[in-house]
mmCIF file of N, CA and C in Angstrom:
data_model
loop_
_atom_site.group_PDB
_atom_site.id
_atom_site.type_symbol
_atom_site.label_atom_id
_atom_site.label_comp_id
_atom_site.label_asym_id
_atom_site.label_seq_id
_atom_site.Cartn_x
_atom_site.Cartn_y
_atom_site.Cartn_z
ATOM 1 N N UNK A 1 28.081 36.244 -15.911
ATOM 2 C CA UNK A 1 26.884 36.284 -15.093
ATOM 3 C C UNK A 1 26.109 34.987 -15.302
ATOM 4 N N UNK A 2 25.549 34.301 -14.009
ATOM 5 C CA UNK A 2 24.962 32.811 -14.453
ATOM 6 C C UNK A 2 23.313 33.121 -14.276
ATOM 7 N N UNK A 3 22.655 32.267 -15.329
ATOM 8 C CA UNK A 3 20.973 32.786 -14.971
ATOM 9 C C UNK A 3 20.920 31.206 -14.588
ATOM 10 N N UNK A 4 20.024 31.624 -13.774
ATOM 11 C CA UNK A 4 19.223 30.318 -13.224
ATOM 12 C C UNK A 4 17.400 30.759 -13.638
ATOM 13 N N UNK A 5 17.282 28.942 -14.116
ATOM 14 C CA UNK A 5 16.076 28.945 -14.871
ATOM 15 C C UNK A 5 15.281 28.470 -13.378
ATOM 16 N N UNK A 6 13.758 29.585 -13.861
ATOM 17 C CA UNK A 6 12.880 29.381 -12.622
ATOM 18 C C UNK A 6 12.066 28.304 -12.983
ATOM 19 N N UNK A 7 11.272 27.230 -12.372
ATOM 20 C CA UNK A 7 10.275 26.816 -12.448
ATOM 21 C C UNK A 7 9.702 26.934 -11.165
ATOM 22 N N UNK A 8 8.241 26.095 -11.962
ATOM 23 C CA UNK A 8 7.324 26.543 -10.816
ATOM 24 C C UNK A 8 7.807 25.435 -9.771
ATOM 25 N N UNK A 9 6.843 25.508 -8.481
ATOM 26 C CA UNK A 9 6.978 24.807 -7.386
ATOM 27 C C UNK A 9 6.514 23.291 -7.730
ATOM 28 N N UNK A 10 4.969 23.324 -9.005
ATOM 29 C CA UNK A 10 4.869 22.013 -9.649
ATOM 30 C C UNK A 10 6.109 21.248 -10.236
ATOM 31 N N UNK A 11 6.556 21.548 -10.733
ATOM 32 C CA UNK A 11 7.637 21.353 -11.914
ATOM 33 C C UNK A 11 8.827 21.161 -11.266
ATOM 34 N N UNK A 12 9.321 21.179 -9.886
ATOM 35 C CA UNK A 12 10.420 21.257 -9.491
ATOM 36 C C UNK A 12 10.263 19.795 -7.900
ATOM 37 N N UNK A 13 8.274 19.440 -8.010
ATOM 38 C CA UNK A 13 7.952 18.558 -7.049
ATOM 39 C C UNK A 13 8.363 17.391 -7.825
ATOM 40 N N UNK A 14 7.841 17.895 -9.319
ATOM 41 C CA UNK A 14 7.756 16.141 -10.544
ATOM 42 C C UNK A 14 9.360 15.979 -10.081
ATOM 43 N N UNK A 15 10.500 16.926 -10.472
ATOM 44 C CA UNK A 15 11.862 16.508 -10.913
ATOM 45 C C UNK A 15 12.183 15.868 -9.428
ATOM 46 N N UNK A 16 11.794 15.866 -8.292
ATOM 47 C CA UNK A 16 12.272 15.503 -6.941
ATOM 48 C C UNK A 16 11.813 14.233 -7.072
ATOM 49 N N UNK A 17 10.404 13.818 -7.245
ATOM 50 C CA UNK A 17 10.011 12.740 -7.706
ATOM 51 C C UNK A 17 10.492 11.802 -8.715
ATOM 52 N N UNK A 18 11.101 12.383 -9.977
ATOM 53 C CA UNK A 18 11.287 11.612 -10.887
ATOM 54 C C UNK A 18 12.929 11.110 -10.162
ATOM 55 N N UNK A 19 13.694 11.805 -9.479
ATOM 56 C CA UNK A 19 14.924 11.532 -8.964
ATOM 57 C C UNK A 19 14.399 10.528 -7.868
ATOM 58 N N UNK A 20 13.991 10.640 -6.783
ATOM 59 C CA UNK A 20 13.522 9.480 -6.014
ATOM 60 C C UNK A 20 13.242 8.396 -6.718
ATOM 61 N N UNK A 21 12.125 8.160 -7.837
ATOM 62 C CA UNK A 21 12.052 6.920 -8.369
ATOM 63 C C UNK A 21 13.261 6.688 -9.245
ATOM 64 N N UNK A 22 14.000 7.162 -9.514
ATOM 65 C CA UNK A 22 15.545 6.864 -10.259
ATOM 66 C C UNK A 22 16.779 6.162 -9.082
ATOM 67 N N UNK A 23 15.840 6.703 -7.615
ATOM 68 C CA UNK A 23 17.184 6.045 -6.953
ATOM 69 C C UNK A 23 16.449 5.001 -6.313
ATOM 70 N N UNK A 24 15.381 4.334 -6.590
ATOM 71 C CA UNK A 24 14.581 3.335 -6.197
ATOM 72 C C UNK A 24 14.149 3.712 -4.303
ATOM 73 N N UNK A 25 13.441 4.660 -4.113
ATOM 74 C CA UNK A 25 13.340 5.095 -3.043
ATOM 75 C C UNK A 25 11.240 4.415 -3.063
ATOM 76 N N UNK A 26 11.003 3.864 -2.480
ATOM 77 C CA UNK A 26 9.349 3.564 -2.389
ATOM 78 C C UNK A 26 8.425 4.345 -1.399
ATOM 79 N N UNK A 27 7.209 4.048 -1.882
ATOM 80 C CA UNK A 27 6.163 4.233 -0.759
ATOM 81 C C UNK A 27 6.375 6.073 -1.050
ATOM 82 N N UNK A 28 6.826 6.446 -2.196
ATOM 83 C CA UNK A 28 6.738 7.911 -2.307
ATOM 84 C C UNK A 28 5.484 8.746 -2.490
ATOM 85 N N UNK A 29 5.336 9.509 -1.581
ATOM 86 C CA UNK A 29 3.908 10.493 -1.509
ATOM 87 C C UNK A 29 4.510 12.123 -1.713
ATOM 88 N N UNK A 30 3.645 13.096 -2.092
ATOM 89 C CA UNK A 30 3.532 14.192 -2.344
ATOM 90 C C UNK A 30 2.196 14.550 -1.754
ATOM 91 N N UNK A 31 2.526 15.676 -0.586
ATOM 92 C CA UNK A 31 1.999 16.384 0.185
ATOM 93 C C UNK A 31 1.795 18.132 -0.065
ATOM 94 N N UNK A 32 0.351 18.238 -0.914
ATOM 95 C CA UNK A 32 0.409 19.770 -1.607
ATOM 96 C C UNK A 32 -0.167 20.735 -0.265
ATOM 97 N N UNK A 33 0.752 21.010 0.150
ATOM 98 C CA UNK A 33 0.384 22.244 1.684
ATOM 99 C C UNK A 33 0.557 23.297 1.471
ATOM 100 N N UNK A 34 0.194 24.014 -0.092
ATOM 101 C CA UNK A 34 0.504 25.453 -0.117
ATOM 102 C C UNK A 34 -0.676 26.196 0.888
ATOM 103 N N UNK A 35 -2.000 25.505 0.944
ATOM 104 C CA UNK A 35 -2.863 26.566 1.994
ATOM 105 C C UNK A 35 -2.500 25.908 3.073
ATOM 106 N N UNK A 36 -1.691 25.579 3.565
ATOM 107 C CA UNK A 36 -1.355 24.841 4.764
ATOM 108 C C UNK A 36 -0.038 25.683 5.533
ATOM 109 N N UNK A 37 0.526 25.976 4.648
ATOM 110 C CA UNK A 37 1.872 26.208 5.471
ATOM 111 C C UNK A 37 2.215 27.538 4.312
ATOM 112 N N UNK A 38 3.350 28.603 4.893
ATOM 113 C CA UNK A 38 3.970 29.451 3.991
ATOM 114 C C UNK A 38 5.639 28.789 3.919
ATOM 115 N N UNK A 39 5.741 27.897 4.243
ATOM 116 C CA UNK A 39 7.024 27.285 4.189
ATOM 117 C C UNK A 39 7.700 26.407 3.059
ATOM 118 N N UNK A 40 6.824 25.770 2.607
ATOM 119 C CA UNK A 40 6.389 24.648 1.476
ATOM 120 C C UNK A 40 5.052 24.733 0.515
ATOM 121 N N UNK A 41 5.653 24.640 -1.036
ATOM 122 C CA UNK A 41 4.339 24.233 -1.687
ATOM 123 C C UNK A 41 3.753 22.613 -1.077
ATOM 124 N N UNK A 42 4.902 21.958 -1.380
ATOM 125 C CA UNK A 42 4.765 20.506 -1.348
ATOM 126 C C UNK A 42 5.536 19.827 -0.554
ATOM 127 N N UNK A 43 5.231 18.668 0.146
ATOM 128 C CA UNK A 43 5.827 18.126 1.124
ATOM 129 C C UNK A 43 6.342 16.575 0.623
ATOM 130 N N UNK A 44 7.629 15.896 0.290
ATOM 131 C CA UNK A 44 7.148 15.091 -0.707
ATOM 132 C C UNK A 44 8.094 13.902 0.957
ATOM 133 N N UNK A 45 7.357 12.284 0.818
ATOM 134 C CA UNK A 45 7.786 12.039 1.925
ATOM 135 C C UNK A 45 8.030 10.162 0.963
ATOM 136 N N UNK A 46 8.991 9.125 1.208
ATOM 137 C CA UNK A 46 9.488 8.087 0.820
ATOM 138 C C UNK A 46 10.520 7.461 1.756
ATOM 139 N N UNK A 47 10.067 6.131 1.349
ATOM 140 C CA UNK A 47 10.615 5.773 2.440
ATOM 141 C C UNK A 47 11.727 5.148 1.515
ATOM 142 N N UNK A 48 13.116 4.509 2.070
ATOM 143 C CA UNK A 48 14.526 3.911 1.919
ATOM 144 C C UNK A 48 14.578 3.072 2.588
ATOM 145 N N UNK A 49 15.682 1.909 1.835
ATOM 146 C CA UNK A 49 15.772 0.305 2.782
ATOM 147 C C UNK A 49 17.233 0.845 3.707
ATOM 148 N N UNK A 50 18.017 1.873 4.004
ATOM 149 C CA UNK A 50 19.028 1.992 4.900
ATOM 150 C C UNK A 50 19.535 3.591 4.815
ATOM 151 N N UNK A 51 20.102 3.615 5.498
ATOM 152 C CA UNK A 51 20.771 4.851 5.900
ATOM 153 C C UNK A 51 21.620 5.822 4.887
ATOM 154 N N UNK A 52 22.338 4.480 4.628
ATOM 155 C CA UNK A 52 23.172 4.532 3.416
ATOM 156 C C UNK A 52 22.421 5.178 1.813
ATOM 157 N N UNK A 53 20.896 4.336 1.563
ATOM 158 C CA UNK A 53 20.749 4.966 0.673
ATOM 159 C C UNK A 53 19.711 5.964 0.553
ATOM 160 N N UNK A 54 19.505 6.590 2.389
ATOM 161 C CA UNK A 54 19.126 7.894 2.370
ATOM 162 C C UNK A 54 19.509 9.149 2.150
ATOM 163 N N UNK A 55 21.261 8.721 2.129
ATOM 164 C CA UNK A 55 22.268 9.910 2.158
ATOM 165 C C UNK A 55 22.591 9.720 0.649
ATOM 166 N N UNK A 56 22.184 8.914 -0.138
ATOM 167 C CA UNK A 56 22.886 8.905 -1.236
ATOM 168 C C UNK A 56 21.751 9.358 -1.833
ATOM 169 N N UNK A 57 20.891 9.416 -1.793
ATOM 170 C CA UNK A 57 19.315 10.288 -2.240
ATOM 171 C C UNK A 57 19.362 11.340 -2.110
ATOM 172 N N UNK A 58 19.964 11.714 -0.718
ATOM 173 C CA UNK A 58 19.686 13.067 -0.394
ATOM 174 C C UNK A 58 20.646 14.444 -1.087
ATOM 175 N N UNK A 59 21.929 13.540 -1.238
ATOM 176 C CA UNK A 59 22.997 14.537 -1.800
ATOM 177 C C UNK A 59 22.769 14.444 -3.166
ATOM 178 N N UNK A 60 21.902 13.185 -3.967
ATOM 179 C CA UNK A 60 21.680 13.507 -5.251
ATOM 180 C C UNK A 60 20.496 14.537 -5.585
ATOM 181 N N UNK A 61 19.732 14.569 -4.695
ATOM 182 C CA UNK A 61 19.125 15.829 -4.765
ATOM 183 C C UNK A 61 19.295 16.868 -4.581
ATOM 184 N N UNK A 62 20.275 17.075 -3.680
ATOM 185 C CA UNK A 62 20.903 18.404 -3.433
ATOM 186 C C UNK A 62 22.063 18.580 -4.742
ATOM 187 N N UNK A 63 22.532 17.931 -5.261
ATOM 188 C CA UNK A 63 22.956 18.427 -6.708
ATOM 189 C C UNK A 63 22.095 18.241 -7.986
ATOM 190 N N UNK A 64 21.010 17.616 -7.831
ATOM 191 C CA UNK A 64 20.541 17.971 -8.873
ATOM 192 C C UNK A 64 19.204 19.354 -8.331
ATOM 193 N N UNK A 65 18.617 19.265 -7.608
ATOM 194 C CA UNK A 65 17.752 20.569 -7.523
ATOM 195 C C UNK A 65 18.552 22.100 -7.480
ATOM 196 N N UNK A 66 19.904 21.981 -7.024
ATOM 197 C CA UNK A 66 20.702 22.860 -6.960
ATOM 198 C C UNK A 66 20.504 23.895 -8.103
ATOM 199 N N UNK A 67 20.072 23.467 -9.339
ATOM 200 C CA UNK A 67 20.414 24.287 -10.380
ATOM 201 C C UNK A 67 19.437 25.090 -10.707
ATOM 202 N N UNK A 68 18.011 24.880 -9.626
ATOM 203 C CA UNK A 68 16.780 25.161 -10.269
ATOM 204 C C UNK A 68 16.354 26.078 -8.768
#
């Protein structure tokens, strides 16, 4: 049986963040819309110099948030 460890919605904005600045992604903002929206705590938005290393951001986040 696998447990997956919860964190909060804070704690899971830092690790998205700390991965963006690891893949040199700039101009990164965090957008807190929990009374805003029921969809999202946080909206986090950065910009990339190409395509290329939007997809390579994006799938490193999708394996690393994967676990959480």
């Amino acid at each position: 049986m696998s447990t997956v460890e919860t964190i909060s919605p804070e704690e899971l904005a830092r690790l998205a963040l700390g991965c963006l600045e690891d893949k040199k992604a700039s101009d990164i903002r965090t957008l807190n819309v929990v009374e805003k929206t029921i969809l999202a705590d946080f909206f986090i938005i950065a910009s990339v110099e190409s395509t290329r290393q939007a997809r390579a951001i994006a799938d490193f986040l999708r394996r690393e948030l994967r676990e959480h």
